[in-house]
Structure formats: C-alpha cells, structure tokens
C-alpha cells in the first residue's frame, strides 16, 4: 500500500499537489463566488459547490481536534451558499439530461423542459441573493487565519493519529455490520 501511495504522489506534479489544502479551497471558493455573481452557469455552480464541500469537509474534521468556535462559523458560512446552490445544480443536471435524452419531438419533454427552465430562473435568483449578501471580507480574513491555525495544529501529530484511528474503527464497524447483515444495498 505504501508503494501505491508513493507512486500516486510521484505522478502528481508539484504544482497540483499544492492545490489540496484549506487555503487553496477557500481561495477557490472566493474566486468562484465572484464568477457566480457574473453567471450561475452549470460549470461555475458545480465547481463552487465542490470547493465549498472540500472546505466544509476539512473544517468538520479539524473541529474534532480544535474547539475554536470560528471553525463552526466558517462551516456555517460555507454551508449557506452550498445549500443555496443545491437545488439549482440539481435542476441544471435535470435539464442537461433532458436535452441529452429527448428527441425534440416529445411534447411531454418539451413541457418538462419549460417547467425546469422556469424553475432554474427562480433558483438562480434565490442563489444570487445568498451569494450577494455573503460576507467576502470575513471570508478573506478566515482564508488567512484558519490555514495558519491549521499549520500550528499540524504539530500535534498525536491528535491527528487518534482521529485517524477513530475513523478507521468507525469504518471497520460499519463494514462488519454490513457484512453481517448481508444487505447488498447497504453494503454498496
């Protein structure tokens, strides 16, 4: 397993390896938020949700080690935009699939497309409102503060090892339970 990990890391260019930390994803979320103010197209909505999801995943994990209340505020701020974009993204995907699968002569598909396009316009307006009131200055301060705080926490290897051990035990427990119950749907 170590061999595979080292091979994977060696194949990733150094420039790309740096694009995985909290600071990177917070900056990416900020950049994409600005782009979303201009146009809430499918790619921007998707990429912004990915960046926010990655920020939130890191923050939720770090909160188990560091009890600074700022982590929760950061998570909440990211969640607001993430959720505001959720239904919009779902509608955009439905429209893309409908366009891909319909023949163009199907009356039902045409009516559904009209309904989805109307819903997309409504959801874009709602998402834009949430994005516009987002406190970008506070996010920029957090982009400096929290990655620095995380760097200081990184010295506490024992805390991260304990967290990893807990996660491993949770996974093993779920795996054992799924194997014991032999429920294919749950095991998947």
Tab-separated table of C-alpha atoms in Angstrom:
chain	number	residue	atom	x	y	z
A	1	UNK	CA	0.000	0.000	0.000
A	2	UNK	CA	2.839	2.378	0.744
A	3	UNK	CA	4.257	1.691	-2.691
A	4	UNK	CA	0.988	2.646	-4.350
A	5	UNK	CA	0.731	5.846	-2.292
A	6	UNK	CA	4.244	6.919	-3.188
A	7	UNK	CA	3.667	6.149	-6.866
A	8	UNK	CA	0.490	8.231	-6.887
A	9	UNK	CA	2.206	11.156	-5.181
A	10	UNK	CA	5.175	10.983	-7.548
A	11	UNK	CA	2.861	11.095	-10.567
A	12	UNK	CA	1.125	14.258	-9.359
A	13	UNK	CA	3.058	17.371	-10.424
A	14	UNK	CA	4.211	19.544	-7.530
A	15	UNK	CA	2.087	22.466	-8.740
A	16	UNK	CA	-1.038	20.323	-8.475
A	17	UNK	CA	-0.117	18.845	-5.096
A	18	UNK	CA	-0.352	22.294	-3.516
A	19	UNK	CA	-3.960	22.598	-4.669
A	20	UNK	CA	-5.350	20.497	-1.897
A	21	UNK	CA	-5.098	22.487	1.310
A	22	UNK	CA	-7.666	24.542	3.133
A	23	UNK	CA	-6.223	27.852	1.918
A	24	UNK	CA	-6.409	26.734	-1.723
A	25	UNK	CA	-10.047	25.647	-1.487
A	26	UNK	CA	-11.074	28.769	0.413
A	27	UNK	CA	-9.411	30.942	-2.246
A	28	UNK	CA	-11.027	28.848	-4.961
A	29	UNK	CA	-14.448	29.269	-3.322
A	30	UNK	CA	-13.896	33.023	-3.187
A	31	UNK	CA	-12.850	33.173	-6.851
A	32	UNK	CA	-15.807	31.041	-7.928
A	33	UNK	CA	-18.220	33.078	-5.810
A	34	UNK	CA	-17.120	36.168	-7.747
A	35	UNK	CA	-17.636	34.263	-11.007
A	36	UNK	CA	-21.088	33.157	-9.826
A	37	UNK	CA	-22.085	36.780	-9.336
A	38	UNK	CA	-21.476	37.210	-13.073
A	39	UNK	CA	-23.001	33.952	-14.299
A	40	UNK	CA	-24.510	30.980	-12.489
A	41	UNK	CA	-23.793	28.562	-15.336
A	42	UNK	CA	-23.555	24.806	-14.786
A	43	UNK	CA	-19.759	24.675	-14.522
A	44	UNK	CA	-19.488	27.568	-12.065
A	45	UNK	CA	-22.253	26.213	-9.835
A	46	UNK	CA	-20.677	22.747	-9.845
A	47	UNK	CA	-17.145	23.990	-9.181
A	48	UNK	CA	-18.253	26.353	-6.413
A	49	UNK	CA	-20.137	23.551	-4.679
A	50	UNK	CA	-17.070	21.288	-4.955
A	51	UNK	CA	-14.804	23.956	-3.441
A	52	UNK	CA	-17.261	24.635	-0.612
A	53	UNK	CA	-17.748	20.914	0.046
A	54	UNK	CA	-13.995	20.443	0.344
A	55	UNK	CA	-13.690	23.402	2.725
A	56	UNK	CA	-16.512	22.056	4.859
A	57	UNK	CA	-15.113	18.525	4.940
A	58	UNK	CA	-11.747	19.782	6.167
A	59	UNK	CA	-13.330	22.124	8.697
A	60	UNK	CA	-15.627	19.435	10.112
A	61	UNK	CA	-12.645	17.152	10.634
A	62	UNK	CA	-10.475	19.865	12.170
A	63	UNK	CA	-13.256	20.815	14.589
A	64	UNK	CA	-12.807	17.428	16.229
A	65	UNK	CA	-9.245	18.409	17.155
A	66	UNK	CA	-9.569	22.172	17.657
A	67	UNK	CA	-12.540	23.646	19.505
A	68	UNK	CA	-12.121	27.226	18.240
A	69	UNK	CA	-15.702	28.475	17.609
A	70	UNK	CA	-14.507	30.153	14.414
A	71	UNK	CA	-14.415	26.778	12.673
A	72	UNK	CA	-18.162	26.427	13.171
A	73	UNK	CA	-18.769	29.944	11.839
A	74	UNK	CA	-16.670	29.158	8.774
A	75	UNK	CA	-18.563	25.918	8.228
A	76	UNK	CA	-21.919	27.691	8.574
A	77	UNK	CA	-20.945	30.411	6.088
A	78	UNK	CA	-19.860	27.827	3.514
A	79	UNK	CA	-22.998	25.767	4.125
A	80	UNK	CA	-25.306	28.710	3.354
A	81	UNK	CA	-24.008	29.114	-0.190
A	82	UNK	CA	-23.591	25.364	-0.673
A	83	UNK	CA	-27.246	24.742	0.173
A	84	UNK	CA	-28.479	27.716	-1.851
A	85	UNK	CA	-26.816	26.205	-4.914
A	86	UNK	CA	-28.002	22.625	-4.300
A	87	UNK	CA	-31.427	22.661	-5.917
A	88	UNK	CA	-30.156	24.911	-8.705
A	89	UNK	CA	-27.450	22.368	-9.525
A	90	UNK	CA	-29.982	19.516	-9.437
A	91	UNK	CA	-32.247	21.410	-11.841
A	92	UNK	CA	-29.341	22.174	-14.169
A	93	UNK	CA	-28.396	18.484	-14.257
A	94	UNK	CA	-32.009	17.504	-14.963
A	95	UNK	CA	-32.092	19.955	-17.865
A	96	UNK	CA	-28.839	18.589	-19.268
A	97	UNK	CA	-30.139	15.019	-19.090
A	98	UNK	CA	-33.456	16.017	-20.622
A	99	UNK	CA	-31.685	17.703	-23.532
A	100	UNK	CA	-29.448	14.670	-23.950
A	101	UNK	CA	-32.259	12.104	-23.864
A	102	UNK	CA	-35.183	13.827	-25.571
A	103	UNK	CA	-35.783	13.672	-29.282
A	104	UNK	CA	-37.144	17.198	-29.529
A	105	UNK	CA	-40.475	15.942	-30.846
A	106	UNK	CA	-41.721	14.726	-27.478
A	107	UNK	CA	-44.449	17.047	-26.166
A	108	UNK	CA	-44.004	15.857	-22.588
A	109	UNK	CA	-40.248	16.500	-22.733
A	110	UNK	CA	-40.894	19.969	-24.148
A	111	UNK	CA	-43.317	20.799	-21.322
A	112	UNK	CA	-40.942	19.405	-18.713
A	113	UNK	CA	-38.101	21.416	-20.196
A	114	UNK	CA	-40.191	24.592	-19.978
A	115	UNK	CA	-41.014	23.858	-16.341
A	116	UNK	CA	-37.365	23.138	-15.477
A	117	UNK	CA	-36.146	26.278	-17.250
A	118	UNK	CA	-38.640	28.383	-15.297
A	119	UNK	CA	-37.567	26.715	-12.050
A	120	UNK	CA	-33.901	27.265	-12.942
A	121	UNK	CA	-34.505	31.012	-13.391
A	122	UNK	CA	-36.224	31.183	-9.988
A	123	UNK	CA	-33.426	29.235	-8.303
A	124	UNK	CA	-30.751	31.380	-9.951
A	125	UNK	CA	-32.396	34.473	-8.463
A	126	UNK	CA	-32.540	32.894	-4.995
A	127	UNK	CA	-28.934	31.698	-5.189
A	128	UNK	CA	-27.754	35.093	-6.417
A	129	UNK	CA	-29.375	36.742	-3.362
A	130	UNK	CA	-27.479	34.434	-0.988
A	131	UNK	CA	-24.220	34.950	-2.869
A	132	UNK	CA	-24.623	38.741	-2.883
A	133	UNK	CA	-25.075	39.015	0.897
A	134	UNK	CA	-22.142	36.693	1.615
A	135	UNK	CA	-19.513	38.460	3.742
A	136	UNK	CA	-16.483	38.254	1.446
A	137	UNK	CA	-14.252	40.340	3.736
A	138	UNK	CA	-14.835	37.978	6.629
A	139	UNK	CA	-14.102	35.017	4.315
A	140	UNK	CA	-10.820	36.651	3.244
A	141	UNK	CA	-9.803	37.086	6.902
A	142	UNK	CA	-10.651	33.453	7.560
A	143	UNK	CA	-8.616	32.448	4.494
A	144	UNK	CA	-5.560	33.812	6.294
A	145	UNK	CA	-6.468	32.879	9.868
A	146	UNK	CA	-7.579	29.261	9.638
A	147	UNK	CA	-4.880	27.796	7.380
A	148	UNK	CA	-2.296	29.379	9.717
A	149	UNK	CA	-4.088	27.901	12.709
A	150	UNK	CA	-4.151	24.538	10.964
A	151	UNK	CA	-0.394	24.754	10.363
A	152	UNK	CA	0.107	25.205	14.110
A	153	UNK	CA	-2.200	22.265	14.819
A	154	UNK	CA	-0.251	20.067	12.400
A	155	UNK	CA	2.488	19.805	15.023
A	156	UNK	CA	0.074	17.841	17.201
A	157	UNK	CA	0.574	14.567	15.351
A	158	UNK	CA	-0.928	12.526	18.178
A	159	UNK	CA	-4.313	14.267	17.841
A	160	UNK	CA	-4.403	13.542	14.105
A	161	UNK	CA	-3.358	9.928	14.680
A	162	UNK	CA	-6.141	9.489	17.244
A	163	UNK	CA	-8.658	10.990	14.834
A	164	UNK	CA	-7.493	8.685	12.042
A	165	UNK	CA	-7.735	5.706	14.400
A	166	UNK	CA	-11.313	6.654	15.367
A	167	UNK	CA	-12.286	6.974	11.703
A	168	UNK	CA	-10.735	3.596	10.913
A	169	UNK	CA	-12.641	1.974	13.780
A	170	UNK	CA	-15.903	3.555	12.566
A	171	UNK	CA	-15.305	2.229	9.052
A	172	UNK	CA	-14.417	-1.240	10.329
A	173	UNK	CA	-17.566	-1.267	12.468
A	174	UNK	CA	-19.757	-0.274	9.516
A	175	UNK	CA	-18.066	-2.849	7.294
A	176	UNK	CA	-18.551	-5.612	9.862
A	177	UNK	CA	-22.191	-4.658	10.345
A	178	UNK	CA	-22.849	-4.566	6.596
A	179	UNK	CA	-21.135	-7.916	6.048
A	180	UNK	CA	-23.051	-9.480	8.940
A	181	UNK	CA	-26.427	-8.219	7.732
A	182	UNK	CA	-25.656	-9.264	4.146
A	183	UNK	CA	-27.804	-6.491	2.775
A	184	UNK	CA	-26.382	-5.836	-0.694
A	185	UNK	CA	-27.977	-2.396	-0.964
A	186	UNK	CA	-26.488	-1.196	2.341
A	187	UNK	CA	-23.132	-2.803	1.656
A	188	UNK	CA	-22.827	-0.963	-1.619
